[in-house]
Coordinates of C-alpha atoms in Angstrom, one line a residue:
M1 CA -3.2 -18.9 -44.5
S2 CA -3.3 -19.6 -40.7
E3 CA -6.0 -21.9 -39.4
Q4 CA -8.7 -20.1 -37.4
H5 CA -9.8 -21.8 -34.2
R6 CA -13.0 -21.0 -32.3
T7 CA -14.1 -21.6 -28.7
L8 CA -17.3 -21.0 -26.7
H9 CA -17.6 -20.7 -23.0
S10 CA -20.9 -20.0 -21.3
T11 CA -22.7 -19.8 -17.9
D12 CA -26.2 -19.1 -16.7
V13 CA -26.6 -16.3 -14.2
A14 CA -29.4 -15.7 -11.7
A15 CA -29.6 -12.0 -12.4
P16 CA -31.2 -9.7 -15.0
A17 CA -29.5 -9.6 -18.4
E18 CA -28.9 -5.9 -18.1
A19 CA -27.0 -6.3 -14.9
V20 CA -24.8 -9.0 -16.5
Y21 CA -24.1 -6.8 -19.5
A22 CA -23.2 -3.8 -17.3
I23 CA -20.4 -5.8 -15.7
V24 CA -19.1 -6.9 -19.1
A25 CA -19.3 -3.4 -20.5
D26 CA -17.4 -1.6 -17.7
V27 CA -13.8 -2.8 -18.5
T28 CA -12.2 -0.4 -16.0
K29 CA -13.4 -2.6 -13.2
W30 CA -12.2 -5.9 -14.6
P31 CA -9.0 -6.0 -12.6
Q32 CA -11.1 -5.8 -9.4
Y33 CA -13.6 -8.4 -10.6
F34 CA -11.6 -11.0 -12.6
A35 CA -8.7 -12.9 -11.3
P36 CA -6.6 -13.0 -14.6
N37 CA -6.9 -9.2 -15.2
V38 CA -4.1 -7.1 -13.7
H39 CA -4.8 -3.7 -15.2
V40 CA -6.8 -2.0 -18.0
E41 CA -5.8 1.3 -19.5
H42 CA -8.1 3.3 -21.8
L43 CA -6.3 4.5 -24.9
E44 CA -9.3 5.9 -26.8
Q45 CA -13.0 6.2 -26.1
G46 CA -15.9 7.1 -28.4
E47 CA -19.6 6.5 -28.8
G48 CA -20.0 2.8 -28.5
T49 CA -16.3 2.1 -29.1
E50 CA -13.2 2.0 -27.0
R51 CA -9.5 1.1 -27.5
I52 CA -7.8 -0.4 -24.4
Q53 CA -4.6 -2.0 -23.3
I54 CA -5.0 -5.0 -21.0
W55 CA -2.4 -6.7 -18.8
A56 CA -3.4 -10.1 -17.6
T57 CA -2.0 -13.4 -16.5
A58 CA -2.2 -16.4 -18.8
N59 CA -0.9 -19.9 -17.9
G60 CA 1.3 -18.2 -15.2
E61 CA 2.8 -15.6 -17.5
V62 CA 1.9 -11.9 -17.6
K63 CA 0.8 -10.8 -21.1
T64 CA -0.3 -7.4 -22.5
W65 CA -2.2 -6.5 -25.7
V66 CA -4.2 -3.7 -27.2
S67 CA -7.9 -4.4 -28.2
R68 CA -10.7 -2.5 -29.7
R69 CA -14.2 -3.1 -28.4
E70 CA -17.6 -2.3 -29.8
L71 CA -20.4 -2.0 -27.3
D72 CA -24.0 -2.6 -28.3
P73 CA -26.2 -2.1 -25.1
E74 CA -29.4 -2.5 -27.1
N75 CA -28.6 -6.1 -28.1
L76 CA -26.4 -6.8 -25.0
V77 CA -23.4 -7.6 -27.1
V78 CA -19.7 -6.6 -26.9
T79 CA -17.3 -7.5 -29.7
F80 CA -13.5 -7.2 -29.3
R81 CA -10.5 -7.6 -31.5
Q82 CA -6.8 -7.6 -30.5
E83 CA -4.9 -5.1 -32.6
V84 CA -1.5 -6.6 -31.9
S85 CA -1.4 -9.9 -30.1
Q86 CA 1.5 -11.4 -28.1
A87 CA 3.0 -14.8 -28.9
P88 CA 2.0 -17.5 -29.1
V89 CA -1.2 -15.8 -30.2
A90 CA -1.1 -14.5 -33.8
S91 CA -4.6 -13.0 -33.8
M92 CA -7.6 -13.0 -31.5
G93 CA -11.1 -11.6 -31.2
G94 CA -14.5 -12.5 -30.1
T95 CA -17.9 -11.6 -28.6
W96 CA -19.6 -11.3 -25.3
K97 CA -23.3 -12.1 -25.7
V98 CA -26.0 -11.8 -23.0
T99 CA -29.4 -13.4 -23.5
A100 CA -32.3 -12.9 -21.2
L101 CA -33.9 -16.2 -20.1
D102 CA -36.5 -14.4 -18.0
G103 CA -36.7 -11.2 -15.9
S104 CA -34.2 -12.4 -13.4
H105 CA -32.0 -15.0 -15.3
A106 CA -29.6 -14.7 -18.2
R107 CA -27.2 -16.7 -20.2
L108 CA -23.7 -15.3 -20.8
E109 CA -21.7 -16.5 -23.7
L110 CA -18.0 -15.8 -24.5
H111 CA -16.9 -16.6 -28.0
H112 CA -13.3 -16.5 -29.1
D113 CA -11.6 -16.9 -32.5
F114 CA -7.9 -17.1 -32.8
T115 CA -4.9 -18.1 -34.9
A116 CA -1.6 -19.3 -33.5
V117 CA 1.9 -18.3 -34.3
D118 CA 3.2 -20.6 -37.1
D119 CA 0.1 -22.8 -36.6
L120 CA 2.2 -24.9 -34.3
P121 CA 0.1 -27.5 -32.3
E122 CA 1.9 -26.6 -29.1
N123 CA 0.9 -22.9 -29.6
V124 CA -2.7 -23.9 -30.2
A125 CA -2.7 -26.1 -27.1
W126 CA -1.2 -23.2 -25.0
I127 CA -3.9 -20.8 -26.2
N128 CA -6.7 -23.2 -25.7
A129 CA -5.5 -23.9 -22.1
A130 CA -5.2 -20.2 -21.4
L131 CA -8.7 -19.5 -22.8
D132 CA -10.2 -22.4 -20.8
R133 CA -8.7 -21.2 -17.6
N134 CA -9.3 -17.4 -18.0
S135 CA -12.7 -17.7 -19.6
E136 CA -14.1 -20.0 -16.9
S137 CA -12.6 -17.6 -14.3
E138 CA -14.1 -14.5 -15.9
L139 CA -17.5 -16.1 -16.4
A140 CA -17.6 -17.3 -12.8
G141 CA -16.6 -13.9 -11.6
I142 CA -19.3 -12.2 -13.6
R143 CA -21.9 -14.7 -12.4
E144 CA -20.9 -14.1 -8.7
L145 CA -20.9 -10.4 -9.0
A146 CA -24.2 -10.1 -10.9
E147 CA -25.9 -12.4 -8.3
L148 CA -24.6 -10.3 -5.4
G149 CA -26.7 -7.4 -6.7
S150 CA -26.6 -4.3 -4.4
E151 CA -24.5 -6.2 -1.8
L152 CA -21.5 -5.6 -4.1
D153 CA -21.5 -1.9 -3.3
D154 CA -20.7 -2.7 0.3
L155 CA -18.0 -5.3 -0.5
V156 CA -15.9 -3.1 -2.8
F157 CA -14.3 0.1 -1.4
S158 CA -11.3 2.4 -2.1
F159 CA -9.2 4.8 0.0
D160 CA -6.2 7.0 -0.4
D161 CA -3.2 7.9 1.7
T162 CA -1.1 10.9 0.6
V163 CA 2.1 12.6 1.9
H164 CA 3.8 15.7 0.6
V165 CA 7.5 15.3 -0.1
A166 CA 9.7 18.3 -0.4
A167 CA 12.1 16.7 -2.8
A168 CA 12.4 15.4 -6.4
G169 CA 9.7 13.1 -7.7
A170 CA 12.5 11.0 -9.4
D171 CA 13.9 10.0 -6.0
V172 CA 10.4 9.0 -4.7
F173 CA 9.9 6.9 -7.8
D174 CA 13.3 5.3 -7.3
F175 CA 12.2 4.2 -3.8
L176 CA 8.8 2.8 -4.9
N177 CA 10.2 1.2 -8.1
R178 CA 13.1 -0.6 -6.4
A179 CA 10.9 -2.8 -4.4
D180 CA 13.6 -5.4 -4.4
L181 CA 15.3 -3.2 -1.8
W182 CA 12.3 -2.9 0.5
P183 CA 13.4 -5.5 3.0
E184 CA 16.4 -3.2 3.7
R185 CA 14.3 -0.1 3.7
L186 CA 10.9 -0.9 5.2
P187 CA 10.4 -2.4 8.7
H188 CA 7.2 -4.3 7.8
V189 CA 8.7 -6.1 4.8
A190 CA 10.3 -9.4 6.0
A191 CA 11.3 -10.7 2.6
L192 CA 10.7 -9.9 -1.1
D193 CA 11.4 -11.5 -4.4
L194 CA 11.1 -9.3 -7.5
R195 CA 11.3 -10.4 -11.1
E196 CA 11.2 -8.0 -14.1
E197 CA 11.7 -10.2 -17.2
T198 CA 9.8 -7.6 -19.3
P199 CA 10.7 -3.9 -18.6
G200 CA 7.9 -2.2 -16.8
I201 CA 6.2 -5.5 -15.7
Q202 CA 7.2 -6.7 -12.2
V203 CA 6.1 -9.8 -10.4
M204 CA 6.7 -9.5 -6.7
T205 CA 6.3 -11.9 -3.8
M206 CA 6.4 -10.2 -0.4
D207 CA 6.3 -11.4 3.2
T208 CA 4.7 -8.6 5.3
S209 CA 4.9 -8.5 9.1
T210 CA 1.8 -7.2 11.0
A211 CA 1.5 -5.5 14.3
D212 CA 0.6 -8.8 16.1
G213 CA 3.8 -10.4 14.9
S214 CA 2.2 -12.6 12.2
V215 CA 3.6 -12.7 8.7
H216 CA 1.5 -13.0 5.5
T217 CA 2.7 -13.6 2.0
T218 CA 1.3 -11.8 -1.1
T219 CA 2.1 -12.0 -4.7
S220 CA 1.5 -9.0 -6.9
V221 CA 2.0 -8.0 -10.5
R222 CA 3.1 -4.4 -11.0
V223 CA 2.9 -2.3 -14.1
V224 CA 5.2 0.8 -14.2
F225 CA 4.2 3.8 -16.2
G226 CA 6.9 6.4 -16.8
T227 CA 8.3 7.8 -13.5
D228 CA 5.1 9.0 -11.9
R229 CA 2.7 5.9 -11.6
I230 CA 2.9 2.3 -10.6
V231 CA -0.3 0.2 -10.6
Y232 CA -0.5 -3.3 -9.2
K233 CA -2.7 -6.2 -8.4
Q234 CA -2.3 -8.9 -5.8
I235 CA -2.7 -12.2 -7.5
A236 CA -2.5 -14.1 -4.2
V237 CA -4.5 -12.3 -1.5
P238 CA -5.2 -12.7 2.2
A239 CA -8.2 -14.8 3.1
L240 CA -10.5 -11.8 3.9
M241 CA -10.3 -10.5 0.3
T242 CA -11.2 -11.7 -3.1
A243 CA -9.3 -8.9 -4.9
H244 CA -6.9 -6.1 -4.1
T245 CA -5.6 -3.6 -6.6
G246 CA -3.7 -0.4 -6.0
R247 CA -1.5 2.3 -7.4
W248 CA 1.2 4.7 -6.4
T249 CA 1.1 8.2 -8.1
I250 CA 3.5 11.0 -7.9
T251 CA 2.1 14.5 -8.7
E252 CA 4.3 17.6 -9.0
T253 CA 3.3 20.4 -6.6
D254 CA 4.8 23.7 -5.3
G255 CA 8.0 22.8 -3.4
G256 CA 8.0 19.1 -4.2
V257 CA 5.5 16.3 -5.0
D258 CA 2.4 14.7 -3.5
V259 CA 2.7 10.9 -3.3
T260 CA -0.5 8.9 -3.1
S261 CA -1.2 5.3 -2.3
R262 CA -4.6 4.1 -3.4
H263 CA -6.1 0.7 -2.5
T264 CA -9.3 -0.8 -3.9
V265 CA -10.5 -4.0 -2.1
T266 CA -13.2 -6.5 -2.7
L267 CA -14.1 -8.3 0.6
K268 CA -14.9 -12.0 0.7
Q269 CA -18.2 -12.0 2.6
S270 CA -18.1 -15.7 3.5
A271 CA -14.8 -15.3 5.3
I272 CA -15.6 -12.4 7.6
E273 CA -16.9 -14.3 10.6
R274 CA -14.3 -17.1 10.2
I275 CA -11.5 -14.5 10.2
L276 CA -12.7 -11.8 12.5
G277 CA -15.1 -13.7 14.8
A278 CA -18.8 -14.4 15.2
G279 CA -21.1 -11.5 14.7
K280 CA -18.6 -9.4 12.7
S281 CA -20.1 -7.5 9.8
V282 CA -19.0 -6.1 6.4
A283 CA -18.5 -2.8 8.1
D284 CA -16.1 -4.4 10.6
A285 CA -14.2 -6.1 7.8
R286 CA -13.9 -2.8 5.9
E287 CA -12.5 -1.1 9.0
Y288 CA -10.0 -3.9 9.7
V289 CA -8.7 -4.1 6.1
H290 CA -8.5 -0.3 5.8
R291 CA -6.5 0.0 8.9
A292 CA -4.1 -2.8 8.0
L293 CA -3.4 -1.6 4.5
S294 CA -3.3 2.0 5.4
T295 CA -0.8 1.4 8.2
N296 CA 1.6 -0.4 5.8
S297 CA 1.2 2.1 2.9
T298 CA 1.6 5.1 5.2
T299 CA 4.8 3.5 6.6
T300 CA 6.1 3.1 3.0
L301 CA 5.2 6.7 2.1
K302 CA 7.0 8.0 5.2
H303 CA 10.1 6.0 4.4
A304 CA 9.9 7.2 0.7
L305 CA 9.7 10.8 2.0
A306 CA 12.7 10.3 4.3
F307 CA 14.7 8.7 1.5
A308 CA 13.9 11.4 -1.1
E309 CA 14.4 14.3 1.3
A310 CA 17.8 12.9 2.5
R311 CA 18.9 12.7 -1.2
R312 CA 17.9 16.4 -1.6
G313 CA 19.8 17.3 1.5

């Protein structure tokens, strides 16, 4: 019988308990809010229950697992249990618990229980280190988001760019999936390193040139679904953001496919004036980031269009 280990991480939050619980309960937004979370996919949803697949970084590695969660909004509790864990984790579950301290303050606790593969001490140490790092990051993220209150609505925004391609979706997918070839194919990509140690999970470090001649480096984790969708999260972001997630989708239409690039960005409010200048606002930052990201994604879409239509021809 494997030894079961337990951990507890907690934080106090200057926000109502219900607001804290709402962040914990809405798992679809976790990649936008929590640094370790790359993507969350709903597999099943029912009354007070959900089955999800999570992709996340742990000690510098990308892991994925399936969990079932039970939501209890009356008691402000969410319980979770991994159905199939990934080594060195043999099993893992736990509880999120929110306790009201008063009308505007709450305590958030994150309990974990786990067993390690073969009970090896080095596996227990690896899991404890990952839990310490990720739990502290998630708790800090929830605390920051809850304390922002209504300001959060202005800092998080999404937008789409779409082109129609009169060619096969498979050729568009090949262009988007083979990001290792982007330095040869895209004028704004100065350099790119792509690793795919697990099929369908790509870790990509890219140097991007901007219109003013500067180059910035980003690191992203990409998850590839079939041949019509790639989702990603930047795990190293420019200074004006705290988070950037996105996806490429390919949708069959009459005469070809529609290809859409979606970006979702969380702005770093404290960096706006330092980066853009005194007196610049959240609205200015949204416009600046939207323009920069849209310019690059539209360029990528146009080159994907040309690539696919040339293959058709």
